[in-house]
mmCIF file of C-alpha atoms and ligand atoms in Angstrom:
data_model
loop_
_atom_site.group_PDB
_atom_site.id
_atom_site.type_symbol
_atom_site.label_atom_id
_atom_site.label_comp_id
_atom_site.label_asym_id
_atom_site.label_seq_id
_atom_site.Cartn_x
_atom_site.Cartn_y
_atom_site.Cartn_z
ATOM 1 C CA MET P 1 101.875 109.209 126.727
ATOM 2 C CA GLN P 2 102.854 111.449 123.848
ATOM 3 C CA ILE P 3 101.574 111.114 120.307
ATOM 4 C CA ILE P 4 104.329 111.519 117.719
ATOM 5 C CA ASP P 5 103.096 114.030 115.177
ATOM 6 C CA GLY P 6 104.429 112.802 111.835
ATOM 7 C CA LYS P 7 102.692 115.585 109.941
ATOM 8 C CA LYS P 8 104.486 118.220 111.987
ATOM 9 C CA VAL P 9 107.939 116.632 111.743
ATOM 10 C CA SER P 10 107.435 116.002 108.025
ATOM 11 C CA ALA P 11 106.422 119.637 107.484
ATOM 12 C CA GLN P 12 109.620 120.792 109.201
ATOM 13 C CA VAL P 13 111.741 118.532 106.988
ATOM 14 C CA LYS P 14 109.959 119.723 103.856
ATOM 15 C CA GLU P 15 110.443 123.373 104.874
ATOM 16 C CA GLU P 16 114.176 122.737 105.133
ATOM 17 C CA VAL P 17 114.249 120.960 101.744
ATOM 18 C CA LYS P 18 112.315 123.888 100.265
ATOM 19 C CA ARG P 19 114.845 126.346 101.648
ATOM 20 C CA GLN P 20 117.795 124.366 100.293
ATOM 21 C CA THR P 21 116.083 123.915 96.919
ATOM 22 C CA LEU P 22 115.641 127.657 96.578
ATOM 23 C CA GLU P 23 119.272 128.176 97.510
ATOM 24 C CA LEU P 24 120.336 125.619 94.896
ATOM 25 C CA LYS P 25 118.316 127.485 92.274
ATOM 26 C CA GLU P 26 119.817 130.817 93.250
ATOM 27 C CA THR P 27 123.419 129.650 93.483
ATOM 28 C CA HIS P 28 123.539 127.100 90.636
ATOM 29 C CA GLY P 29 120.395 127.620 88.559
ATOM 30 C CA ILE P 30 119.392 123.983 89.095
ATOM 31 C CA THR P 31 115.967 122.559 89.962
ATOM 32 C CA PRO P 32 115.817 118.961 91.260
ATOM 33 C CA GLY P 33 113.527 116.677 89.246
ATOM 34 C CA LEU P 34 111.662 113.546 90.330
ATOM 35 C CA ALA P 35 109.971 111.084 87.979
ATOM 36 C CA VAL P 36 107.212 108.960 89.486
ATOM 37 C CA VAL P 37 106.070 105.898 87.562
ATOM 38 C CA ILE P 38 102.762 104.220 88.364
ATOM 39 C CA VAL P 39 101.485 101.162 86.521
ATOM 40 C CA GLY P 40 97.819 100.210 86.689
ATOM 41 C CA ASP P 41 95.133 101.689 88.907
ATOM 42 C CA ASP P 42 95.717 100.489 92.456
ATOM 43 C CA PRO P 43 93.809 103.104 94.514
ATOM 44 C CA ALA P 44 96.298 103.161 97.413
ATOM 45 C CA SER P 45 99.206 103.664 95.009
ATOM 46 C CA ARG P 46 97.285 106.497 93.356
ATOM 47 C CA VAL P 47 96.928 108.284 96.713
ATOM 48 C CA TYR P 48 100.650 107.824 97.500
ATOM 49 C CA VAL P 49 101.696 109.092 94.085
ATOM 50 C CA ASN P 50 99.447 112.149 94.365
ATOM 51 C CA ASN P 51 100.958 112.943 97.765
ATOM 52 C CA LYS P 52 104.474 112.611 96.358
ATOM 53 C CA LYS P 53 103.630 115.002 93.531
ATOM 54 C CA LYS P 54 102.119 117.501 95.958
ATOM 55 C CA ALA P 55 105.251 117.370 98.109
ATOM 56 C CA CYS P 56 107.425 118.028 95.029
ATOM 57 C CA GLU P 57 105.345 121.074 94.243
ATOM 58 C CA PHE P 58 105.665 122.326 97.817
ATOM 59 C CA VAL P 59 109.452 122.061 97.992
ATOM 60 C CA GLY P 60 109.930 123.479 94.488
ATOM 61 C CA PHE P 61 110.991 120.354 92.563
ATOM 62 C CA LYS P 62 110.039 119.581 89.036
ATOM 63 C CA SER P 63 107.959 116.390 89.022
ATOM 64 C CA GLU P 64 106.954 114.176 86.136
ATOM 65 C CA GLU P 65 104.302 111.511 86.396
ATOM 66 C CA TYR P 66 104.265 108.493 84.101
ATOM 67 C CA ALA P 67 100.927 106.720 84.540
ATOM 68 C CA LEU P 68 101.033 103.529 82.507
ATOM 69 C CA PRO P 69 98.143 101.141 81.846
ATOM 70 C CA ALA P 70 97.952 97.849 83.779
ATOM 71 C CA GLU P 71 98.732 95.922 80.556
ATOM 72 C CA THR P 72 102.165 97.577 80.180
ATOM 73 C CA THR P 73 104.816 94.989 79.280
ATOM 74 C CA GLN P 74 108.093 94.450 81.089
ATOM 75 C CA GLU P 75 109.947 95.692 78.014
ATOM 76 C CA GLU P 76 107.933 98.918 77.836
ATOM 77 C CA LEU P 77 108.549 99.604 81.511
ATOM 78 C CA LEU P 78 112.274 98.882 81.221
ATOM 79 C CA ASN P 79 112.466 101.174 78.200
ATOM 80 C CA LEU P 80 110.874 103.981 80.188
ATOM 81 C CA VAL P 81 113.320 103.456 83.068
ATOM 82 C CA GLU P 82 116.214 103.599 80.613
ATOM 83 C CA THR P 83 114.892 106.841 79.110
ATOM 84 C CA LEU P 84 114.596 108.357 82.608
ATOM 85 C CA ASN P 85 118.101 107.154 83.534
ATOM 86 C CA ASN P 86 119.399 109.250 80.638
ATOM 87 C CA LYS P 87 117.218 112.301 81.206
ATOM 88 C CA LYS P 88 119.398 115.140 82.521
ATOM 89 C CA ASP P 89 116.619 117.083 84.258
ATOM 90 C CA ILE P 90 115.462 114.004 86.199
ATOM 91 C CA ASN P 91 117.507 113.290 89.319
ATOM 92 C CA GLY P 92 115.302 110.716 91.019
ATOM 93 C CA ILE P 93 113.226 107.837 89.668
ATOM 94 C CA LEU P 94 110.534 106.175 91.730
ATOM 95 C CA VAL P 95 108.553 103.226 90.436
ATOM 96 C CA GLN P 96 105.566 102.863 92.727
ATOM 97 C CA LEU P 97 105.184 99.341 94.125
ATOM 98 C CA PRO P 98 103.454 96.941 94.004
ATOM 99 C CA LEU P 99 103.529 96.442 90.247
ATOM 100 C CA PRO P 100 100.877 94.337 88.483
ATOM 101 C CA LYS P 101 101.626 90.617 88.889
ATOM 102 C CA HIS P 102 102.910 89.976 85.357
ATOM 103 C CA LEU P 103 105.766 92.459 85.856
ATOM 104 C CA ASP P 104 109.084 91.593 87.503
ATOM 105 C CA ASP P 105 109.664 94.274 90.109
ATOM 106 C CA LYS P 106 113.198 93.080 90.927
ATOM 107 C CA ALA P 107 114.333 93.511 87.320
ATOM 108 C CA VAL P 108 112.730 96.963 87.177
ATOM 109 C CA ILE P 109 114.438 98.102 90.382
ATOM 110 C CA GLU P 110 117.803 96.814 89.179
ATOM 111 C CA ALA P 111 117.345 98.744 85.912
ATOM 112 C CA ILE P 112 117.138 102.076 87.742
ATOM 113 C CA SER P 113 120.478 103.873 87.901
ATOM 114 C CA PRO P 114 121.700 103.581 91.526
ATOM 115 C CA LEU P 115 122.441 107.329 91.393
ATOM 116 C CA LYS P 116 118.754 108.047 90.717
ATOM 117 C CA ASP P 117 117.352 105.350 93.022
ATOM 118 C CA VAL P 118 115.751 107.685 95.568
ATOM 119 C CA ASP P 119 113.856 104.762 97.146
ATOM 120 C CA ALA P 120 117.206 103.094 97.947
ATOM 121 C CA PHE P 121 115.853 99.767 96.665
ATOM 122 C CA HIS P 122 118.672 98.953 94.210
ATOM 123 C CA ALA P 123 121.101 96.219 95.308
ATOM 124 C CA VAL P 124 123.983 98.721 95.221
ATOM 125 C CA ASN P 125 122.194 101.069 97.615
ATOM 126 C CA VAL P 126 120.939 98.227 99.829
ATOM 127 C CA GLY P 127 124.532 97.011 100.078
ATOM 128 C CA LYS P 128 125.755 100.472 101.006
ATOM 129 C CA ILE P 129 123.144 100.696 103.744
ATOM 130 C CA MET P 130 124.321 97.364 105.106
ATOM 131 C CA LEU P 131 127.866 98.783 105.224
ATOM 132 C CA GLY P 132 126.691 102.027 106.799
ATOM 133 C CA GLU P 133 128.015 104.214 103.951
ATOM 134 C CA TYR P 134 124.975 105.368 102.099
ATOM 135 C CA ASP P 135 123.943 108.237 99.857
ATOM 136 C CA PHE P 136 120.235 107.450 100.076
ATOM 137 C CA LEU P 137 118.336 106.193 103.059
ATOM 138 C CA PRO P 138 115.283 103.998 102.524
ATOM 139 C CA CYS P 139 112.340 106.392 102.816
ATOM 140 C CA THR P 140 110.134 104.798 105.450
ATOM 141 C CA PRO P 141 112.820 103.557 107.859
ATOM 142 C CA ALA P 142 114.697 106.865 107.583
ATOM 143 C CA GLY P 143 111.428 108.680 108.272
ATOM 144 C CA VAL P 144 111.014 106.631 111.442
ATOM 145 C CA MET P 145 114.552 107.506 112.561
ATOM 146 C CA GLU P 146 113.870 111.189 111.881
ATOM 147 C CA MET P 147 110.804 111.017 114.134
ATOM 148 C CA LEU P 148 112.783 109.375 116.928
ATOM 149 C CA HIS P 149 115.457 112.091 116.659
ATOM 150 C CA SER P 150 112.870 114.820 116.580
ATOM 151 C CA TYR P 151 111.392 113.607 119.878
ATOM 152 C CA ASN P 152 114.851 112.998 121.410
ATOM 153 C CA ILE P 153 114.197 109.271 121.722
ATOM 154 C CA GLU P 154 117.511 107.521 122.308
ATOM 155 C CA VAL P 155 118.099 104.241 120.449
ATOM 156 C CA SER P 156 121.537 103.319 121.767
ATOM 157 C CA GLY P 157 121.407 100.273 124.041
ATOM 158 C CA LYS P 158 117.635 99.906 123.711
ATOM 159 C CA ASN P 159 115.810 96.682 122.947
ATOM 160 C CA CYS P 160 114.359 97.311 119.491
ATOM 161 C CA VAL P 161 111.909 94.859 117.954
ATOM 162 C CA VAL P 162 110.852 95.136 114.320
ATOM 163 C CA ILE P 163 107.851 93.073 113.241
ATOM 164 C CA GLY P 164 108.116 92.359 109.516
ATOM 165 C CA ARG P 165 111.062 91.549 107.267
ATOM 166 C CA SER P 166 110.235 93.213 103.954
ATOM 167 C CA ASN P 167 112.961 94.701 101.797
ATOM 168 C CA ILE P 168 111.126 98.045 101.832
ATOM 169 C CA VAL P 169 110.683 98.424 105.580
ATOM 170 C CA GLY P 170 111.558 95.594 107.984
ATOM 171 C CA LYS P 171 115.105 94.744 106.912
ATOM 172 C CA PRO P 172 116.411 98.311 106.381
ATOM 173 C CA MET P 173 114.588 99.472 109.536
ATOM 174 C CA ALA P 174 116.489 96.902 111.572
ATOM 175 C CA MET P 175 119.744 98.041 109.990
ATOM 176 C CA LEU P 176 119.193 101.742 110.764
ATOM 177 C CA LEU P 177 118.337 100.930 114.381
ATOM 178 C CA LEU P 178 121.490 98.804 114.565
ATOM 179 C CA HIS P 179 123.568 101.687 113.172
ATOM 180 C CA GLU P 180 122.391 103.740 116.141
ATOM 181 C CA ASN P 181 123.454 100.975 118.516
ATOM 182 C CA GLY P 182 120.055 99.450 119.229
ATOM 183 C CA THR P 183 119.872 95.770 120.148
ATOM 184 C CA VAL P 184 117.660 94.647 117.322
ATOM 185 C CA THR P 185 115.344 91.654 116.909
ATOM 186 C CA ILE P 186 113.388 91.022 113.715
ATOM 187 C CA CYS P 187 110.133 89.080 114.131
ATOM 188 C CA HIS P 188 108.166 87.566 111.255
ATOM 189 C CA SER P 189 105.444 85.063 110.435
ATOM 190 C CA ARG P 190 107.532 82.081 111.593
ATOM 191 C CA THR P 191 108.661 83.660 114.864
ATOM 192 C CA LYS P 192 107.838 81.652 117.958
ATOM 193 C CA ASN P 193 106.692 83.551 121.066
ATOM 194 C CA LEU P 194 106.182 86.717 119.035
ATOM 195 C CA ALA P 195 104.008 88.372 121.697
ATOM 196 C CA GLU P 196 106.574 87.700 124.391
ATOM 197 C CA ILE P 197 109.471 89.078 122.316
ATOM 198 C CA CYS P 198 107.473 92.204 121.488
ATOM 199 C CA SER P 199 106.581 92.717 125.120
ATOM 200 C CA GLN P 200 110.276 93.156 125.934
ATOM 201 C CA ALA P 201 110.792 95.927 123.377
ATOM 202 C CA ASP P 202 111.722 99.450 124.437
ATOM 203 C CA ILE P 203 111.124 100.473 120.825
ATOM 204 C CA LEU P 204 108.593 98.420 118.866
ATOM 205 C CA VAL P 205 108.193 98.958 115.118
ATOM 206 C CA ALA P 206 105.204 97.265 113.504
ATOM 207 C CA ALA P 207 105.477 96.691 109.753
ATOM 208 C CA VAL P 208 103.325 93.607 109.251
ATOM 209 C CA GLY P 209 100.476 94.862 107.100
ATOM 210 C CA ARG P 210 97.761 93.383 109.303
ATOM 211 C CA PRO P 211 95.156 95.626 110.923
ATOM 212 C CA LYS P 212 95.514 96.050 114.709
ATOM 213 C CA PHE P 213 97.970 93.133 114.892
ATOM 214 C CA VAL P 214 99.812 94.577 117.907
ATOM 215 C CA THR P 215 97.607 94.323 120.978
ATOM 216 C CA ALA P 216 98.117 95.763 124.462
ATOM 217 C CA ASP P 217 99.482 92.516 125.922
ATOM 218 C CA MET P 218 102.367 92.662 123.408
ATOM 219 C CA VAL P 219 103.540 96.078 124.580
ATOM 220 C CA LYS P 220 105.810 96.858 127.513
ATOM 221 C CA GLU P 221 104.804 99.635 129.870
ATOM 222 C CA GLY P 222 106.559 102.843 128.726
ATOM 223 C CA ALA P 223 107.526 101.502 125.276
ATOM 224 C CA VAL P 224 107.896 103.614 122.140
ATOM 225 C CA VAL P 225 105.525 102.185 119.508
ATOM 226 C CA ILE P 226 105.967 103.019 115.828
ATOM 227 C CA ASP P 227 103.209 101.929 113.463
ATOM 228 C CA VAL P 228 104.181 101.568 109.809
ATOM 229 C CA GLY P 229 100.896 99.893 108.840
ATOM 230 C CA MET P 230 98.380 101.306 106.388
ATOM 231 C CA ASP P 231 95.524 98.867 106.736
ATOM 232 C CA ARG P 232 91.738 98.791 106.665
ATOM 233 C CA ASP P 233 89.762 97.631 109.687
ATOM 234 C CA GLU P 234 86.595 95.483 109.587
ATOM 235 C CA ASN P 235 84.567 98.580 108.615
ATOM 236 C CA GLY P 236 86.933 99.588 105.825
ATOM 237 C CA LYS P 237 88.356 102.446 107.878
ATOM 238 C CA LEU P 238 92.074 103.287 107.591
ATOM 239 C CA CYS P 239 94.053 101.936 110.541
ATOM 240 C CA GLY P 240 97.531 100.728 111.389
ATOM 241 C CA ASP P 241 99.181 97.498 112.509
ATOM 242 C CA VAL P 242 98.731 98.602 116.124
ATOM 243 C CA ASP P 243 95.487 98.487 118.101
ATOM 244 C CA PHE P 244 95.998 102.181 118.880
ATOM 245 C CA GLU P 245 93.086 102.729 121.288
ATOM 246 C CA ASN P 246 94.079 99.863 123.583
ATOM 247 C CA VAL P 247 97.847 100.220 123.259
ATOM 248 C CA LYS P 248 98.311 103.982 123.592
ATOM 249 C CA ASP P 249 98.002 104.242 127.371
ATOM 250 C CA LYS P 250 100.869 101.805 127.889
ATOM 251 C CA CYS P 251 103.280 103.773 125.699
ATOM 252 C CA SER P 252 105.653 106.642 126.373
ATOM 253 C CA PHE P 253 105.365 107.571 122.669
ATOM 254 C CA ILE P 254 103.163 106.249 119.881
ATOM 255 C CA THR P 255 102.572 107.156 116.233
ATOM 256 C CA PRO P 256 98.998 107.470 114.948
ATOM 257 C CA VAL P 257 97.668 106.199 111.595
ATOM 258 C CA PRO P 258 97.130 108.326 109.602
ATOM 259 C CA GLY P 259 99.436 111.231 110.474
ATOM 260 C CA GLY P 260 102.370 109.199 111.767
ATOM 261 C CA VAL P 261 104.940 107.420 109.635
ATOM 262 C CA GLY P 262 103.190 108.030 106.282
ATOM 263 C CA PRO P 263 104.074 111.719 105.898
ATOM 264 C CA MET P 264 107.661 110.996 106.971
ATOM 265 C CA THR P 265 108.194 108.604 104.059
ATOM 266 C CA ILE P 266 107.479 111.447 101.673
ATOM 267 C CA SER P 267 109.720 113.961 103.385
ATOM 268 C CA THR P 268 112.648 111.497 103.197
ATOM 269 C CA LEU P 269 111.923 111.078 99.489
ATOM 270 C CA MET P 270 112.277 114.845 99.084
ATOM 271 C CA LYS P 271 115.602 114.796 100.956
ATOM 272 C CA ASN P 272 116.868 111.931 98.792
ATOM 273 C CA THR P 273 115.887 113.670 95.561
ATOM 274 C CA LEU P 274 117.681 116.855 96.602
ATOM 275 C CA LYS P 275 120.757 114.806 97.493
ATOM 276 C CA ALA P 276 120.590 112.939 94.161
ATOM 277 C CA CYS P 277 120.507 116.287 92.372
ATOM 278 C CA ARG P 278 123.534 117.507 94.295
ATOM 279 C CA ILE P 279 125.516 114.320 93.622
ATOM 280 C CA GLN P 280 124.663 114.293 89.909
ATOM 281 C CA ASN P 281 125.767 117.912 89.596
ATOM 282 C CA ASN P 282 128.888 117.487 91.752
ATOM 283 C CA ILE P 283 127.682 120.041 94.279
HETATM 284 N N1 GUN B 1 104.998 101.210 97.878
HETATM 285 C C1 GUN B 1 104.821 101.317 99.212
HETATM 286 N N2 GUN B 1 105.811 102.062 99.759
HETATM 287 C C2 GUN B 1 106.617 102.424 98.742
HETATM 288 C C3 GUN B 1 107.806 103.203 98.664
HETATM 289 O O1 GUN B 1 108.344 103.710 99.659
HETATM 290 N N3 GUN B 1 108.334 103.349 97.428
HETATM 291 C C4 GUN B 1 107.798 102.784 96.311
HETATM 292 N N4 GUN B 1 108.397 102.975 95.146
HETATM 293 N N5 GUN B 1 106.693 102.053 96.357
HETATM 294 C C5 GUN B 1 106.117 101.879 97.563
#
């Protein structure tokens, strides 16, 4: 069994983005800029946003944080998005989800210019992903693919099972695996025989949001297990969707939580922002 080191792979990706960012500065005098918008005071979102800012600093991007109070209205948020759409030194806009309940996240996402949508959440970018002709890859699924590549894990012809069908992870994850010729099954809360389907997976991706949901009996001997979860166990300790301790010995590869998929999401965001900057400047 080998543990996939997301921190290490992410660091390599960020080093490469840093190198290319420096080159862009030297050759064109341009610095990529990312705006991160956070509404309210969700503690998990705060941690994610801080990590995104730190990564920007590391690779040499300009980053702007817009921390808005929980009472922000839809109109105020849409106005901010519009301002950022028009801001020349901002190449990427990320509105941290989830938003407070009174706000309409779909309308906010659709208001972001597709050229600056570094999350790849906008309908235009989602459609492009479906067609396999994308500028931006969705951060978490692309991070998972980068890990698989980094460990020379072949997807073509493999039985891939994704648990979860969210727009952020499950659906685009399935699509990226399909693009690499995996045979993909998406499981969700209404799936019958979920454990049995999972137990046939060569590559199992858990994106359910339930602590230790994937147990050893659901995992095939020698499977690759990717854990997208960021959950809290019964003692409030950070854990994933996979019961790591009991599952790990059955796997050929497994990602830990923390230190697995999480850091990869951020390194993809850096890649997307650099790409957005290049596209917007015709480079
Ligand atoms: N909330 C959880 N994951 C993400 C993400 O990748 N992007 C944004 N904007 N919000 C999130």
